[in-house]
């Protein structure tokens, strides 16, 4: 018996996916699956081992033994790498670029797809990433593609990093966001793009609560159709 629907939320960085996905999961009492955190943890492990983010053979060897878990600690999503809580370390700007680089490599994607599908197979999940509706769960009952202008996404990212005490400047953050968009959209493997049946939401002028309300309405309509 399935626990519930699969809700896929894709889109570029800074579109607000994490905030709204977590809130949606909380409201529906669903699991929250942050697939970006998994790519970030893989990039961190490669760095620790001195493995290049662009070397498929070395990454394949690393992935054969890779252990990543996503858990809730006091209601907060945490990422474990071989049991160690790396939730803070994977949010550093270097790991954003590292995650984007390792995510273009087949052995890394295959390893993480398997983990993600295992976590989602019972349904009752809100999964966010770049390829959830297109590749990981093409059968998802609800698919969203959340977007916003690069300027607004860069501003949100600056605020997030400054909130963590990091000194970041807007212009370089905007360049980083635009480079990552290009790399994620242009890679051969599971590129970032909306699924043909995704509902596209522009969050540029919406608050996270407003986006959640839109998502809940679409989910309720889909649930009505499935009944
Ligand atoms: O969502 P995020 O910023 O934490 O993701 C970090 C990088 O990981 C992103 O630039 C691309 C990659 N990624 C991916 O290729 N596929 C996913 N499903 C999630 C993330």
Tab-separated table of C-alpha atoms and ligand atoms in Angstrom:
chain	number	residue	atom	x	y	z
A	1	UNK	CA	0.000	0.000	0.000
A	2	UNK	CA	1.368	3.417	-0.937
A	3	UNK	CA	1.685	6.066	1.766
A	4	UNK	CA	0.490	8.802	-0.603
A	5	UNK	CA	1.409	10.685	-3.772
A	6	UNK	CA	4.827	11.543	-5.080
A	7	UNK	CA	5.231	15.306	-5.416
A	8	UNK	CA	8.146	16.392	-7.598
A	9	UNK	CA	9.542	19.916	-7.287
A	10	UNK	CA	12.252	20.875	-9.751
A	11	UNK	CA	13.870	24.158	-10.641
A	12	UNK	CA	17.086	26.175	-10.517
A	13	UNK	CA	18.895	27.175	-7.326
A	14	UNK	CA	17.326	29.949	-5.295
A	15	UNK	CA	13.848	29.418	-6.741
A	16	UNK	CA	12.630	28.638	-3.220
A	17	UNK	CA	12.322	24.864	-3.634
A	18	UNK	CA	13.726	23.934	-0.208
A	19	UNK	CA	11.567	26.292	1.817
A	20	UNK	CA	8.325	25.409	0.084
A	21	UNK	CA	9.071	21.682	-0.228
A	22	UNK	CA	9.723	21.410	3.504
A	23	UNK	CA	6.578	23.337	4.351
A	24	UNK	CA	4.489	21.301	1.915
A	25	UNK	CA	5.845	18.051	3.379
A	26	UNK	CA	5.050	19.309	6.882
A	27	UNK	CA	1.470	20.269	5.959
A	28	UNK	CA	0.797	16.944	4.223
A	29	UNK	CA	2.741	14.888	6.757
A	30	UNK	CA	4.900	13.587	3.888
A	31	UNK	CA	8.598	12.745	3.770
A	32	UNK	CA	10.892	15.469	2.451
A	33	UNK	CA	13.622	14.367	0.067
A	34	UNK	CA	16.345	16.919	-0.703
A	35	UNK	CA	18.220	15.351	-3.617
A	36	UNK	CA	20.553	18.353	-3.955
A	37	UNK	CA	21.862	17.568	-0.458
A	38	UNK	CA	22.855	14.118	-1.734
A	39	UNK	CA	24.869	15.556	-4.657
A	40	UNK	CA	26.457	18.004	-2.245
A	41	UNK	CA	27.441	15.181	0.125
A	42	UNK	CA	28.932	13.227	-2.806
A	43	UNK	CA	30.988	16.312	-3.773
A	44	UNK	CA	32.187	16.695	-0.174
A	45	UNK	CA	33.242	13.059	0.003
A	46	UNK	CA	35.151	13.388	-3.286
A	47	UNK	CA	36.952	16.438	-1.940
A	48	UNK	CA	37.858	14.623	1.258
A	49	UNK	CA	39.275	11.703	-0.731
A	50	UNK	CA	41.107	13.949	-3.185
A	51	UNK	CA	38.945	12.617	-6.046
A	52	UNK	CA	38.360	15.020	-8.948
A	53	UNK	CA	34.729	16.130	-9.395
A	54	UNK	CA	35.159	15.415	-13.109
A	55	UNK	CA	36.740	11.935	-13.016
A	56	UNK	CA	34.065	9.284	-13.717
A	57	UNK	CA	36.315	6.274	-12.939
A	58	UNK	CA	37.430	7.556	-9.546
A	59	UNK	CA	33.905	8.731	-8.742
A	60	UNK	CA	32.545	5.263	-9.618
A	61	UNK	CA	34.988	3.700	-7.158
A	62	UNK	CA	33.966	6.212	-4.522
A	63	UNK	CA	30.240	5.599	-5.140
A	64	UNK	CA	30.602	1.849	-4.689
A	65	UNK	CA	31.116	2.526	-0.980
A	66	UNK	CA	29.280	5.797	-0.537
A	67	UNK	CA	26.880	6.048	2.427
A	68	UNK	CA	24.517	9.012	2.488
A	69	UNK	CA	21.444	9.230	4.720
A	70	UNK	CA	18.844	11.950	5.075
A	71	UNK	CA	17.341	12.086	8.559
A	72	UNK	CA	15.266	14.412	10.693
A	73	UNK	CA	16.878	15.750	13.872
A	74	UNK	CA	14.420	17.596	16.090
A	75	UNK	CA	12.255	18.109	12.994
A	76	UNK	CA	15.153	19.556	10.946
A	77	UNK	CA	16.398	17.740	7.811
A	78	UNK	CA	20.017	16.627	8.224
A	79	UNK	CA	22.439	15.011	5.810
A	80	UNK	CA	24.678	12.227	7.091
A	81	UNK	CA	27.840	11.133	5.294
A	82	UNK	CA	29.032	7.812	6.731
A	83	UNK	CA	26.983	8.733	9.815
A	84	UNK	CA	28.590	12.173	10.265
A	85	UNK	CA	26.269	15.175	10.172
A	86	UNK	CA	27.558	17.275	7.256
A	87	UNK	CA	24.477	19.507	6.901
A	88	UNK	CA	26.479	22.715	7.419
A	89	UNK	CA	29.588	21.731	5.448
A	90	UNK	CA	27.608	20.882	2.296
A	91	UNK	CA	26.000	24.354	2.179
A	92	UNK	CA	29.301	26.153	1.578
A	93	UNK	CA	29.492	27.839	-1.879
A	94	UNK	CA	32.347	25.521	-2.918
A	95	UNK	CA	30.053	22.519	-2.496
A	96	UNK	CA	27.367	24.158	-4.660
A	97	UNK	CA	29.802	24.110	-7.560
A	98	UNK	CA	31.137	20.659	-6.574
A	99	UNK	CA	27.605	19.231	-6.507
A	100	UNK	CA	26.872	20.674	-9.925
A	101	UNK	CA	30.101	19.094	-11.288
A	102	UNK	CA	29.663	15.593	-9.795
A	103	UNK	CA	25.993	15.619	-10.802
A	104	UNK	CA	27.073	15.591	-14.460
A	105	UNK	CA	28.809	12.226	-13.921
A	106	UNK	CA	26.905	9.020	-14.677
A	107	UNK	CA	28.228	6.861	-11.786
A	108	UNK	CA	27.197	9.502	-9.257
A	109	UNK	CA	23.740	9.947	-10.752
A	110	UNK	CA	23.133	6.203	-10.963
A	111	UNK	CA	24.096	5.709	-7.334
A	112	UNK	CA	21.914	8.575	-6.126
A	113	UNK	CA	18.955	7.714	-8.380
A	114	UNK	CA	18.894	4.275	-6.772
A	115	UNK	CA	18.911	5.754	-3.262
A	116	UNK	CA	16.241	8.331	-4.157
A	117	UNK	CA	13.927	5.750	-5.725
A	118	UNK	CA	14.306	3.485	-2.718
A	119	UNK	CA	13.295	6.335	-0.395
A	120	UNK	CA	10.334	7.317	-2.614
A	121	UNK	CA	8.970	3.957	-3.573
A	122	UNK	CA	6.192	3.968	-0.931
A	123	UNK	CA	5.003	7.449	-1.999
A	124	UNK	CA	3.964	10.076	0.547
A	125	UNK	CA	6.945	12.187	-0.418
A	126	UNK	CA	7.885	15.679	-1.539
A	127	UNK	CA	11.118	15.357	-3.540
A	128	UNK	CA	13.028	18.396	-4.746
A	129	UNK	CA	15.869	18.640	-7.252
A	130	UNK	CA	16.563	19.152	-10.937
A	131	UNK	CA	15.375	15.872	-12.510
A	132	UNK	CA	12.694	14.579	-10.154
A	133	UNK	CA	9.732	14.923	-12.524
A	134	UNK	CA	11.728	14.044	-15.645
A	135	UNK	CA	13.936	11.130	-14.539
A	136	UNK	CA	13.724	10.043	-10.887
A	137	UNK	CA	9.940	9.848	-10.556
A	138	UNK	CA	8.423	10.391	-14.031
A	139	UNK	CA	5.306	8.692	-12.632
A	140	UNK	CA	4.885	11.389	-9.921
A	141	UNK	CA	1.235	12.383	-9.510
A	142	UNK	CA	2.131	16.091	-9.043
A	143	UNK	CA	4.997	17.848	-10.750
A	144	UNK	CA	6.075	21.441	-10.272
A	145	UNK	CA	8.790	23.559	-11.809
A	146	UNK	CA	9.621	26.486	-9.587
A	147	UNK	CA	11.469	29.400	-11.139
A	148	UNK	CA	12.346	33.057	-10.447
A	149	UNK	CA	14.546	35.661	-12.136
A	150	UNK	CA	18.307	35.101	-11.683
A	151	UNK	CA	18.560	38.449	-9.840
A	152	UNK	CA	15.971	37.469	-7.232
A	153	UNK	CA	17.472	33.999	-6.850
A	154	UNK	CA	20.958	35.484	-6.333
A	155	UNK	CA	19.569	37.901	-3.747
A	156	UNK	CA	17.895	35.045	-1.847
A	157	UNK	CA	21.096	33.013	-1.962
A	158	UNK	CA	23.124	35.985	-0.610
A	159	UNK	CA	20.650	36.395	2.248
A	160	UNK	CA	20.822	32.681	3.056
A	161	UNK	CA	24.644	32.685	3.148
A	162	UNK	CA	24.858	35.971	5.069
A	163	UNK	CA	22.426	34.471	7.573
A	164	UNK	CA	25.095	31.831	8.169
A	165	UNK	CA	27.699	34.512	8.842
A	166	UNK	CA	29.453	34.236	5.460
A	167	UNK	CA	30.698	37.359	3.686
A	168	UNK	CA	29.286	37.114	0.167
A	169	UNK	CA	28.866	39.709	-2.500
A	170	UNK	CA	25.840	39.993	-4.762
A	171	UNK	CA	27.645	40.274	-8.110
A	172	UNK	CA	29.732	37.128	-7.685
A	173	UNK	CA	26.709	35.244	-6.308
A	174	UNK	CA	24.703	36.248	-9.388
A	175	UNK	CA	27.539	35.026	-11.642
A	176	UNK	CA	27.719	31.756	-9.709
A	177	UNK	CA	23.940	31.234	-9.942
A	178	UNK	CA	23.983	31.900	-13.697
A	179	UNK	CA	26.946	29.584	-14.293
A	180	UNK	CA	25.307	26.795	-12.304
A	181	UNK	CA	22.023	27.274	-14.228
A	182	UNK	CA	23.905	26.988	-17.521
A	183	UNK	CA	25.849	23.902	-16.423
A	184	UNK	CA	22.756	22.185	-14.971
A	185	UNK	CA	20.655	22.954	-18.069
A	186	UNK	CA	23.272	22.057	-20.664
A	187	UNK	CA	24.670	18.783	-19.312
A	188	UNK	CA	23.941	15.668	-21.337
A	189	UNK	CA	22.686	13.629	-18.388
A	190	UNK	CA	19.325	14.511	-16.800
A	191	UNK	CA	19.563	18.232	-17.583
A	192	UNK	CA	17.478	20.719	-15.646
A	193	UNK	CA	14.231	21.308	-17.534
A	194	UNK	CA	10.526	21.227	-16.713
A	195	UNK	CA	8.745	17.907	-17.245
A	196	UNK	CA	6.154	18.299	-20.041
A	197	UNK	CA	3.369	17.787	-17.475
A	198	UNK	CA	4.837	20.071	-14.765
A	199	UNK	CA	2.963	23.073	-13.403
A	200	UNK	CA	5.353	26.016	-13.822
A	201	UNK	CA	5.356	28.561	-11.022
A	202	UNK	CA	7.258	31.849	-11.115
A	203	UNK	CA	8.079	32.706	-7.493
A	204	UNK	CA	9.737	36.060	-8.292
A	205	UNK	CA	6.938	38.097	-6.703
A	206	UNK	CA	5.485	35.464	-4.385
A	207	UNK	CA	6.225	34.762	-0.726
A	208	UNK	CA	6.984	31.147	0.251
A	209	UNK	CA	3.519	30.939	1.890
A	210	UNK	CA	1.852	32.069	-1.326
A	211	UNK	CA	3.747	29.426	-3.309
A	212	UNK	CA	2.759	26.743	-0.782
A	213	UNK	CA	-0.903	27.741	-1.161
A	214	UNK	CA	-0.663	27.331	-4.950
A	215	UNK	CA	1.016	23.938	-4.557
A	216	UNK	CA	-1.590	22.745	-2.053
A	217	UNK	CA	-4.406	23.719	-4.422
A	218	UNK	CA	-2.848	21.760	-7.293
A	219	UNK	CA	-2.157	18.758	-5.035
A	220	UNK	CA	-5.772	18.788	-3.781
A	221	UNK	CA	-7.062	18.897	-7.375
A	222	UNK	CA	-4.795	15.990	-8.343
A	223	UNK	CA	-5.901	13.999	-5.288
A	224	UNK	CA	-9.537	14.643	-6.306
A	225	UNK	CA	-8.854	13.318	-9.809
A	226	UNK	CA	-7.140	10.212	-8.415
A	227	UNK	CA	-9.961	9.360	-6.045
B	1	LIG	O1	19.508	22.089	-5.051
B	1	LIG	P1	20.977	22.308	-4.750
B	1	LIG	O2	21.418	23.708	-5.030
B	1	LIG	O3	21.340	21.854	-3.362
B	1	LIG	O4	21.747	21.334	-5.768
B	1	LIG	C1	23.150	21.357	-5.896
B	1	LIG	C2	23.562	20.863	-7.284
B	1	LIG	O5	23.256	19.473	-7.398
B	1	LIG	C3	22.857	21.533	-8.457
B	1	LIG	O6	23.596	22.610	-8.983
B	1	LIG	C4	22.729	20.436	-9.480
B	1	LIG	C5	22.803	19.159	-8.701
B	1	LIG	N1	21.522	18.441	-8.625
B	1	LIG	C6	21.165	17.657	-9.682
B	1	LIG	O7	21.881	17.603	-10.680
B	1	LIG	N2	20.036	16.911	-9.623
B	1	LIG	C7	19.233	16.975	-8.555
B	1	LIG	N3	18.124	16.215	-8.530
B	1	LIG	C8	19.553	17.800	-7.466
B	1	LIG	C9	20.716	18.552	-7.532
